CSV table of C-alpha atoms in Angstrom, one decimal:
chain,number,residue,atom,x,y,z
A,1,MET,CA,175.2,-2.5,165.6
A,2,ARG,CA,174.9,-1.0,162.2
A,3,ASN,CA,177.9,-1.6,159.9
A,4,PRO,CA,178.9,1.6,157.9
A,5,LEU,CA,180.7,-0.6,155.5
A,6,ASN,CA,177.5,-2.3,154.5
A,7,ASP,CA,175.9,1.2,153.8
A,8,THR,CA,178.9,2.1,151.8
A,9,ALA,CA,178.7,-1.1,149.8
A,10,THR,CA,175.0,-0.5,149.2
A,11,ALA,CA,175.6,3.0,148.0
A,12,THR,CA,178.4,1.9,145.7
A,13,ALA,CA,176.2,-0.9,144.3
A,14,ALA,CA,173.4,1.5,143.4
A,15,PRO,CA,174.6,3.9,140.8
A,16,TYR,CA,173.3,7.5,140.8
A,17,ARG,CA,170.4,8.1,138.4
A,18,PRO,CA,169.1,11.6,137.7
A,19,ALA,CA,165.6,12.4,138.8
A,20,SER,CA,164.5,12.8,135.1
A,21,VAL,CA,165.7,9.2,134.5
A,22,ARG,CA,164.5,7.6,137.8
A,23,ASP,CA,161.0,9.1,137.6
A,24,THR,CA,160.2,8.4,134.0
A,25,ASP,CA,159.8,5.3,132.1
A,26,PRO,CA,160.5,5.7,128.4
A,27,VAL,CA,158.5,2.7,127.5
A,28,ARG,CA,155.5,3.7,129.7
A,29,ASP,CA,155.6,7.5,128.8
A,30,THR,CA,156.1,7.2,125.0
A,31,ASP,CA,152.9,6.2,123.2
A,32,PRO,CA,153.4,6.1,119.4
A,33,VAL,CA,149.7,5.8,118.7
A,34,ARG,CA,148.8,8.8,120.9
A,35,ASP,CA,151.7,11.0,119.4
A,36,SER,CA,150.6,10.0,115.9
A,37,ASP,CA,147.0,11.0,116.7
A,38,SER,CA,148.2,14.3,118.1
A,39,VAL,CA,150.2,15.1,114.9
A,40,HIS,CA,147.3,14.2,112.7
A,41,ARG,CA,144.9,16.4,114.7
A,42,ARG,CA,147.3,19.4,114.4
A,43,ALA,CA,147.7,18.8,110.7
A,44,ALA,CA,143.9,18.6,110.3
A,45,ARG,CA,143.5,21.8,112.2
A,46,LEU,CA,146.1,23.5,109.9
A,47,ARG,CA,144.4,22.2,106.8
A,48,ALA,CA,141.0,23.4,108.0
A,49,ALA,CA,142.4,26.8,108.9
A,50,ARG,CA,144.0,27.1,105.4
A,51,ARG,CA,140.7,26.1,103.7
A,52,ALA,CA,138.8,28.6,105.8
A,53,ALA,CA,141.3,31.3,104.8
A,54,VAL,CA,141.0,30.5,101.1
A,55,ARG,CA,137.2,30.5,101.3
A,56,ARG,CA,137.3,33.9,103.1
A,57,THR,CA,139.6,35.3,100.4
A,58,VAL,CA,137.4,34.0,97.6
A,59,LEU,CA,134.2,35.3,99.1
A,60,THR,CA,135.8,38.7,99.8
A,61,GLY,CA,137.1,38.8,96.2
A,62,ALA,CA,133.7,38.0,94.9
A,63,LEU,CA,132.1,40.7,97.1
A,64,LEU,CA,134.7,43.3,95.9
A,65,THR,CA,133.9,42.3,92.3
A,66,VAL,CA,130.2,42.9,92.8
A,67,VAL,CA,131.0,46.3,94.4
A,68,LEU,CA,133.2,47.2,91.4
A,69,LEU,CA,130.6,46.2,88.9
A,70,ALA,CA,128.0,48.3,90.8
A,71,LEU,CA,130.3,51.3,90.9
A,72,LEU,CA,131.2,50.9,87.2
A,73,ALA,CA,127.5,50.9,86.3
A,74,ALA,CA,126.9,54.0,88.5
A,75,SER,CA,129.8,55.8,86.8
A,76,LEU,CA,128.5,55.0,83.3
A,77,LEU,CA,124.8,55.5,83.9
A,78,LEU,CA,124.8,58.5,86.3
A,79,GLY,CA,127.5,60.3,84.2
A,80,GLY,CA,125.6,59.7,81.0
A,81,LEU,CA,122.4,61.4,82.2
A,82,ARG,CA,124.2,64.7,82.1
A,83,GLY,CA,125.0,64.5,78.4
A,84,MET,CA,122.1,62.7,76.8
A,85,SER,CA,118.5,61.6,77.3
A,86,GLY,CA,117.9,59.1,80.0
A,87,ARG,CA,116.4,56.6,77.6
A,88,ASP,CA,119.6,56.6,75.5
A,89,VAL,CA,122.0,55.7,78.4
A,90,VAL,CA,121.7,51.9,78.4
A,91,PRO,CA,121.5,51.5,74.6
A,92,ALA,CA,124.6,53.8,74.2
A,93,ALA,CA,126.5,51.8,76.8
A,94,LEU,CA,125.7,48.6,74.8
A,95,GLY,CA,126.9,50.3,71.5
A,96,MET,CA,123.4,50.7,70.1
A,97,ARG,CA,123.5,54.5,69.6
A,98,THR,CA,125.6,56.8,67.5
A,99,GLY,CA,126.5,60.5,67.6
A,100,LEU,CA,126.5,62.3,70.9
A,101,ALA,CA,125.3,59.4,72.9
A,102,ASP,CA,128.0,57.1,71.6
A,103,TYR,CA,130.7,59.8,72.2
A,104,VAL,CA,129.6,60.5,75.8
A,105,MET,CA,129.6,56.8,76.7
A,106,HIS,CA,132.6,55.5,74.8
A,107,GLY,CA,134.7,58.6,74.5
A,108,ILE,CA,134.3,60.0,78.0
A,109,ARG,CA,132.6,57.7,80.5
A,110,PHE,CA,134.1,54.3,79.7
A,111,PRO,CA,137.7,55.6,79.7
A,112,ARG,CA,137.2,57.6,82.9
A,113,ALA,CA,135.7,54.6,84.8
A,114,LEU,CA,138.4,52.2,83.6
A,115,VAL,CA,141.2,54.6,84.3
A,116,ALA,CA,139.9,55.0,87.9
A,117,LEU,CA,139.6,51.3,88.3
A,118,LEU,CA,143.0,50.4,87.0
A,119,SER,CA,144.9,53.3,88.6
A,120,GLY,CA,143.3,52.3,92.0
A,121,ALA,CA,144.4,48.7,91.5
A,122,LEU,CA,148.0,49.9,90.8
A,123,PHE,CA,148.1,52.2,93.8
A,124,GLY,CA,146.7,49.5,96.0
A,125,LEU,CA,149.2,46.9,94.8
A,126,SER,CA,152.2,49.2,95.2
A,127,GLY,CA,151.2,50.1,98.7
A,128,ALA,CA,150.7,46.5,99.8
A,129,LEU,CA,154.1,45.5,98.3
A,130,TYR,CA,155.9,48.2,100.3
A,131,GLN,CA,154.0,47.5,103.5
A,132,ARG,CA,154.7,43.8,103.3
A,133,LEU,CA,158.4,44.2,102.5
A,134,ILE,CA,159.2,46.9,105.1
A,135,ARG,CA,156.7,45.7,107.6
A,136,ASN,CA,155.6,49.2,108.4
A,137,PRO,CA,152.1,50.5,107.5
A,138,LEU,CA,153.5,54.0,107.0
A,139,ALA,CA,156.0,52.9,104.3
A,140,THR,CA,154.0,53.4,101.2
A,141,PRO,CA,155.0,55.1,97.9
A,142,ASP,CA,153.0,58.2,98.6
A,143,ILE,CA,154.4,58.6,102.1
A,144,VAL,CA,158.1,57.8,101.5
A,145,GLY,CA,158.3,60.1,98.5
A,146,ILE,CA,158.1,57.6,95.6
A,147,SER,CA,155.0,59.1,94.2
A,148,ALA,CA,156.5,62.6,94.7
A,149,GLY,CA,159.5,61.6,92.7
A,150,ALA,CA,157.2,60.2,90.0
A,151,GLY,CA,155.3,63.4,89.9
A,152,ALA,CA,158.5,65.5,89.6
A,153,GLY,CA,159.6,63.4,86.7
A,154,ALA,CA,156.3,63.6,85.0
A,155,VAL,CA,155.9,67.4,85.4
A,156,THR,CA,159.4,67.9,83.9
A,157,VAL,CA,158.3,66.0,80.8
A,158,LEU,CA,154.9,67.8,80.7
A,159,LEU,CA,156.6,71.2,80.7
A,160,PHE,CA,159.7,70.7,78.5
A,161,ALA,CA,158.9,67.7,76.3
A,162,PRO,CA,155.1,67.2,76.2
A,163,LEU,CA,155.0,65.7,72.6
A,164,VAL,CA,157.5,62.9,73.3
A,165,PRO,CA,155.6,59.5,73.0
A,166,PHE,CA,155.2,57.9,76.4
A,167,GLY,CA,157.4,60.7,77.8
A,168,VAL,CA,155.2,61.3,80.8
A,169,GLU,CA,155.2,57.6,81.7
A,170,ALA,CA,159.0,57.3,81.3
A,171,GLY,CA,159.6,60.5,83.3
A,172,ALA,CA,157.4,59.2,86.1
A,173,ILE,CA,159.1,55.8,86.3
A,174,GLY,CA,162.5,57.4,86.1
A,175,GLY,CA,161.7,59.9,88.9
A,176,SER,CA,160.3,57.1,91.1
A,177,PHE,CA,163.4,54.9,90.6
A,178,VAL,CA,165.7,57.8,91.4
A,179,MET,CA,163.7,58.4,94.6
A,180,VAL,CA,164.0,54.8,95.6
A,181,GLY,CA,167.7,54.9,95.3
A,182,ALA,CA,168.0,58.1,97.2
A,183,VAL,CA,165.7,57.1,100.1
A,184,LEU,CA,167.4,53.7,100.5
A,185,ALA,CA,170.9,55.2,100.5
A,186,LEU,CA,170.0,57.9,103.1
A,187,SER,CA,168.1,55.6,105.4
A,188,ARG,CA,170.9,53.0,105.9
A,189,ARG,CA,172.3,52.7,109.4
A,190,GLY,CA,175.0,50.1,110.1
A,191,GLY,CA,174.6,48.4,106.8
A,192,ARG,CA,170.9,47.9,107.3
A,193,VAL,CA,167.8,49.9,106.3
A,194,ASP,CA,166.2,51.6,109.3
A,195,THR,CA,162.4,51.7,108.6
A,196,TYR,CA,161.8,54.6,110.9
A,197,ARG,CA,164.5,56.6,109.2
A,198,LEU,CA,163.2,55.5,105.8
A,199,VAL,CA,159.8,57.0,106.5
A,200,LEU,CA,161.2,60.3,107.8
A,201,ILE,CA,163.7,60.6,105.0
A,202,GLY,CA,161.0,59.8,102.5
A,203,ILE,CA,158.8,62.5,103.9
A,204,GLY,CA,161.7,65.0,103.6
A,205,MET,CA,162.5,63.9,100.0
A,206,ALA,CA,158.9,64.3,99.1
A,207,ALA,CA,159.1,67.9,100.3
A,208,VAL,CA,162.2,68.4,98.2
A,209,CYS,CA,160.3,67.1,95.1
A,210,THR,CA,157.3,69.4,95.9
A,211,ALA,CA,159.7,72.4,96.1
A,212,TYR,CA,161.2,71.4,92.7
A,213,VAL,CA,157.7,71.1,91.1
A,214,ASN,CA,156.7,74.5,92.5
A,215,TYR,CA,159.9,76.0,91.0
A,216,LEU,CA,159.0,74.5,87.6
A,217,LEU,CA,155.5,76.0,87.8
A,218,THR,CA,157.0,79.4,88.0
A,219,LEU,CA,158.6,78.8,84.6
A,220,ALA,CA,155.5,77.5,82.9
A,221,GLY,CA,153.3,79.4,80.6
A,222,ASP,CA,149.6,79.9,81.3
A,223,GLN,CA,148.4,76.9,79.1
A,224,SER,CA,151.0,74.5,80.5
A,225,LEU,CA,150.4,75.7,84.0
A,226,ALA,CA,146.7,74.9,83.8
A,227,GLN,CA,147.4,71.4,82.5
A,228,VAL,CA,150.0,70.7,85.1
A,229,MET,CA,147.8,72.0,88.0
A,230,ARG,CA,144.9,69.8,86.9
A,231,TRP,CA,147.3,66.8,86.8
A,232,LEU,CA,148.9,67.6,90.2
A,233,VAL,CA,145.5,67.6,92.1
A,234,GLY,CA,145.0,64.0,91.1
A,235,SER,CA,142.0,63.4,88.9
A,236,VAL,CA,140.7,61.0,86.3
A,237,SER,CA,138.8,63.6,84.3
A,238,GLY,CA,140.0,63.8,80.7
A,239,ALA,CA,140.9,60.2,80.7
A,240,THR,CA,141.5,58.6,77.3
A,241,TRP,CA,141.7,55.1,75.8
A,242,ASP,CA,145.5,55.6,75.6
A,243,GLY,CA,145.6,55.9,79.3
A,244,VAL,CA,143.4,52.8,79.7
A,245,THR,CA,145.8,50.8,77.5
A,246,THR,CA,148.8,52.0,79.4
A,247,LEU,CA,147.3,51.2,82.8
A,248,ALA,CA,146.0,47.8,81.7
A,249,ALA,CA,149.3,46.7,80.2
A,250,GLY,CA,151.1,48.0,83.3
A,251,PHE,CA,148.8,46.3,85.7
A,252,ALA,CA,149.0,43.0,83.9
A,253,LEU,CA,152.8,43.1,83.9
A,254,CYS,CA,153.0,44.1,87.6
A,255,ALA,CA,150.6,41.4,88.6
A,256,LEU,CA,152.6,38.7,86.8
A,257,VAL,CA,155.8,39.9,88.5
A,258,ALA,CA,154.2,40.2,91.9
A,259,LEU,CA,153.0,36.5,91.9
A,260,PRO,CA,156.4,34.9,92.3
A,261,LEU,CA,157.5,37.7,94.7
A,262,SER,CA,154.6,37.0,97.1
A,263,ARG,CA,156.2,33.7,98.2
A,264,ALA,CA,159.5,35.5,98.8
A,265,LEU,CA,157.8,38.2,100.8
A,266,GLY,CA,156.1,35.5,102.9
A,267,THR,CA,159.4,33.9,103.8
A,268,MET,CA,161.1,37.2,104.4
A,269,ALA,CA,158.5,38.0,107.0
A,270,LEU,CA,160.2,35.3,109.1
A,271,GLY,CA,163.5,37.2,109.0
A,272,ASP,CA,166.3,37.5,106.5
A,273,HIS,CA,168.4,34.7,107.8
A,274,LEU,CA,165.6,32.2,107.9
A,275,ALA,CA,164.4,33.3,104.5
A,276,ALA,CA,167.8,32.8,103.1
A,277,GLY,CA,167.9,29.3,104.7
A,278,LEU,CA,164.7,28.5,102.9
A,279,GLY,CA,166.2,29.4,99.5
A,280,THR,CA,165.0,33.0,99.1
A,281,ARG,CA,167.4,35.4,97.5
A,282,VAL,CA,166.7,38.1,100.0
A,283,PRO,CA,168.7,41.1,98.4
A,284,ALA,CA,167.4,40.4,94.9
A,285,ALA,CA,163.8,40.0,96.2
A,286,ARG,CA,164.0,43.2,98.2
A,287,ILE,CA,165.3,45.2,95.2
A,288,ALA,CA,162.7,43.7,92.9
A,289,THR,CA,159.9,44.5,95.2
A,290,LEU,CA,161.0,48.1,95.7
A,291,LEU,CA,161.3,48.6,92.0
A,292,LEU,CA,158.0,46.9,91.2
A,293,GLY,CA,156.1,49.0,93.8
A,294,ALA,CA,157.7,52.1,92.5
A,295,ALA,CA,156.9,51.2,88.9
A,296,ALA,CA,153.2,50.5,89.7
A,297,ALA,CA,152.8,53.8,91.6
A,298,ALA,CA,154.6,55.7,88.8
A,299,LEU,CA,152.4,54.3,86.1
A,300,ALA,CA,149.2,55.2,87.9
A,301,THR,CA,150.6,58.6,88.7
A,302,SER,CA,151.6,59.3,85.1
A,303,VAL,CA,148.0,59.0,84.0
A,304,THR,CA,145.9,60.3,86.9
A,305,GLY,CA,148.4,62.4,88.9
A,306,PRO,CA,149.2,61.8,92.5
A,307,VAL,CA,145.9,60.5,93.9
A,308,GLY,CA,146.8,60.6,97.5
A,309,PHE,CA,146.6,58.0,100.3
A,310,VAL,CA,145.1,55.2,98.2
A,311,SER,CA,148.3,53.1,98.6
A,312,LEU,CA,148.3,53.8,102.3
A,313,ILE,CA,144.8,52.5,103.2
A,314,SER,CA,144.3,49.7,100.6
A,315,GLY,CA,146.6,47.2,102.2
A,316,PRO,CA,145.3,47.5,105.8
A,317,ILE,CA,141.7,47.3,104.5
A,318,ALA,CA,142.6,44.1,102.6
A,319,ALA,CA,144.3,42.7,105.7
A,320,ARG,CA,141.2,43.4,107.8
A,321,LEU,CA,139.1,41.6,105.2
A,322,ALA,CA,141.1,38.5,104.5
A,323,GLY,CA,144.1,38.5,106.8
A,324,THR,CA,147.7,39.7,106.5
A,325,GLU,CA,148.9,36.8,104.5
A,326,ARG,CA,146.5,37.4,101.7
A,327,ALA,CA,146.4,41.2,101.8
A,328,LEU,CA,148.7,41.4,98.8
A,329,VAL,CA,146.0,39.6,96.7
A,330,LEU,CA,143.1,41.8,97.6
A,331,ALA,CA,144.9,45.2,97.9
A,332,ALA,CA,144.5,45.8,94.1
A,333,PRO,CA,140.7,45.3,94.1
A,334,VAL,CA,140.4,47.3,97.3
A,335,GLY,CA,142.3,50.2,95.7
A,336,ALA,CA,140.1,50.0,92.6
A,337,VAL,CA,137.0,50.2,94.8
A,338,ILE,CA,138.4,53.3,96.6
A,339,VAL,CA,139.4,55.3,93.5
A,340,LEU,CA,136.3,54.4,91.5
A,341,GLY,CA,134.0,55.0,94.4
A,342,ALA,CA,135.7,58.3,95.1
A,343,ASP,CA,135.3,59.3,91.5
A,344,VAL,CA,131.6,58.5,91.5
A,345,ALA,CA,131.2,60.6,94.7
A,346,ALA,CA,133.3,63.4,93.2
A,347,GLN,CA,130.9,63.6,90.3
A,348,HIS,CA,127.6,63.1,91.9
A,349,ALA,CA,127.6,63.3,95.7
A,350,PRO,CA,125.5,66.1,97.1
A,351,LEU,CA,127.3,69.0,98.7
A,352,VAL,CA,130.6,67.6,97.4
A,353,SER,CA,130.6,67.4,93.6
A,354,PRO,CA,132.2,68.4,91.4
A,355,VAL,CA,135.7,68.0,92.9
A,356,PRO,CA,138.8,66.2,91.8
A,357,THR,CA,139.0,62.6,92.8
A,358,GLY,CA,142.3,63.1,94.7
A,359,ALA,CA,140.6,65.6,97.0
A,360,LEU,CA,138.2,62.9,98.3
A,361,THR,CA,140.9,60.2,98.7
A,362,ALA,CA,143.0,62.7,100.7
A,363,LEU,CA,139.9,63.5,102.8
A,364,LEU,CA,139.6,59.8,103.6
A,365,GLY,CA,143.3,59.0,103.9
A,366,ALA,CA,144.7,61.9,105.9
A,367,PRO,CA,142.9,61.2,109.2
A,368,TYR,CA,144.0,57.5,108.9
A,369,PHE,CA,147.6,58.7,108.4
A,370,VAL,CA,147.4,60.8,111.6
A,371,TRP,CA,145.8,57.9,113.5
A,372,LEU,CA,148.7,55.6,112.4
A,373,ILE,CA,151.2,58.2,113.6
A,374,PHE,CA,149.6,58.3,117.1
A,375,ARG,CA,149.4,54.5,117.3
A,376,ARG,CA,153.1,54.1,116.5
A,377,ARG,CA,154.1,56.8,119.0
A,378,SER,CA,152.0,55.1,121.7
A,379,GLY,CA,153.6,51.7,120.9
A,380,ALA,CA,150.3,50.1,120.0
A,381,PRO,CA,150.4,47.4,117.3
A,382,SER,CA,149.6,48.7,113.8
């Protein structure tokens, strides 16, 4: 007969072990050599992906450089044919002619081409900074009202203090900084910036700036009105070497400041708390990025006027070419290609020329803006 006491003793002698402990052998299941090989393989894949991304960025940058050189040559050579003999174009570009040929090349064509290139680079950089910081493809200086604020400040100086040295540049930067503060203050909700509110409030503030500029135009005389209207359309015609110097110095300074900010923006993409844990000063980096993007857009606007939608489309194009992580690096040359190419087309394209450069960039950027709006409403990833 079976003794229940024996069963009880057996059950007592055999302590309970969870299934995870009973069914696994730590000595048998843990293989240090295999785990080490797996880690090494993952690290090798990461290094290979990083090298591939760097090669892709370098090749894309080289391709953009070739396109820029081709557009620069087209802007100089095609433009020069209208003011001089065809056989004088290349010698004049190399500084081997004097008189009319030298003036056309070095007094008109070179400044115009360089202003288009540098302003496009500044617009592209400013747009990529805002898109990377706010993580919204619609949040660019020309959409959220920063460029409109810069335009309002610049028009104020053009009408009331046109002879002040660097007055237009100072007015544009001041107007853009005021707009940054207003948009950020009005878009806060619960102590945080709501990106959707930021875009909507920015569009509304841009309308306010436009109304202010229209009011100023009613007070302007005929000569000032003509000058301001040419500037408001967004054009690089009438560019001077002073404008080239301003844009070159501004772009160099903005690029130097953007380099250390790029790492902060990369960590902030992981979230503010994790970025702070990695040593990033999130509030300071956010304010610095906003002011830097506003200053870059304002400098370009002060020379060329509000060339629309360049900052909106440069970043996404750069992201398509080299990936999101390196879009900030390539946004400047992409913007330069867009503005310089639009200027060449505005001067020489059949059935189009002559038109202001801003008209062609708006023709390209407006449909893209509408497409982005519909994608965001449908919930599709941007």
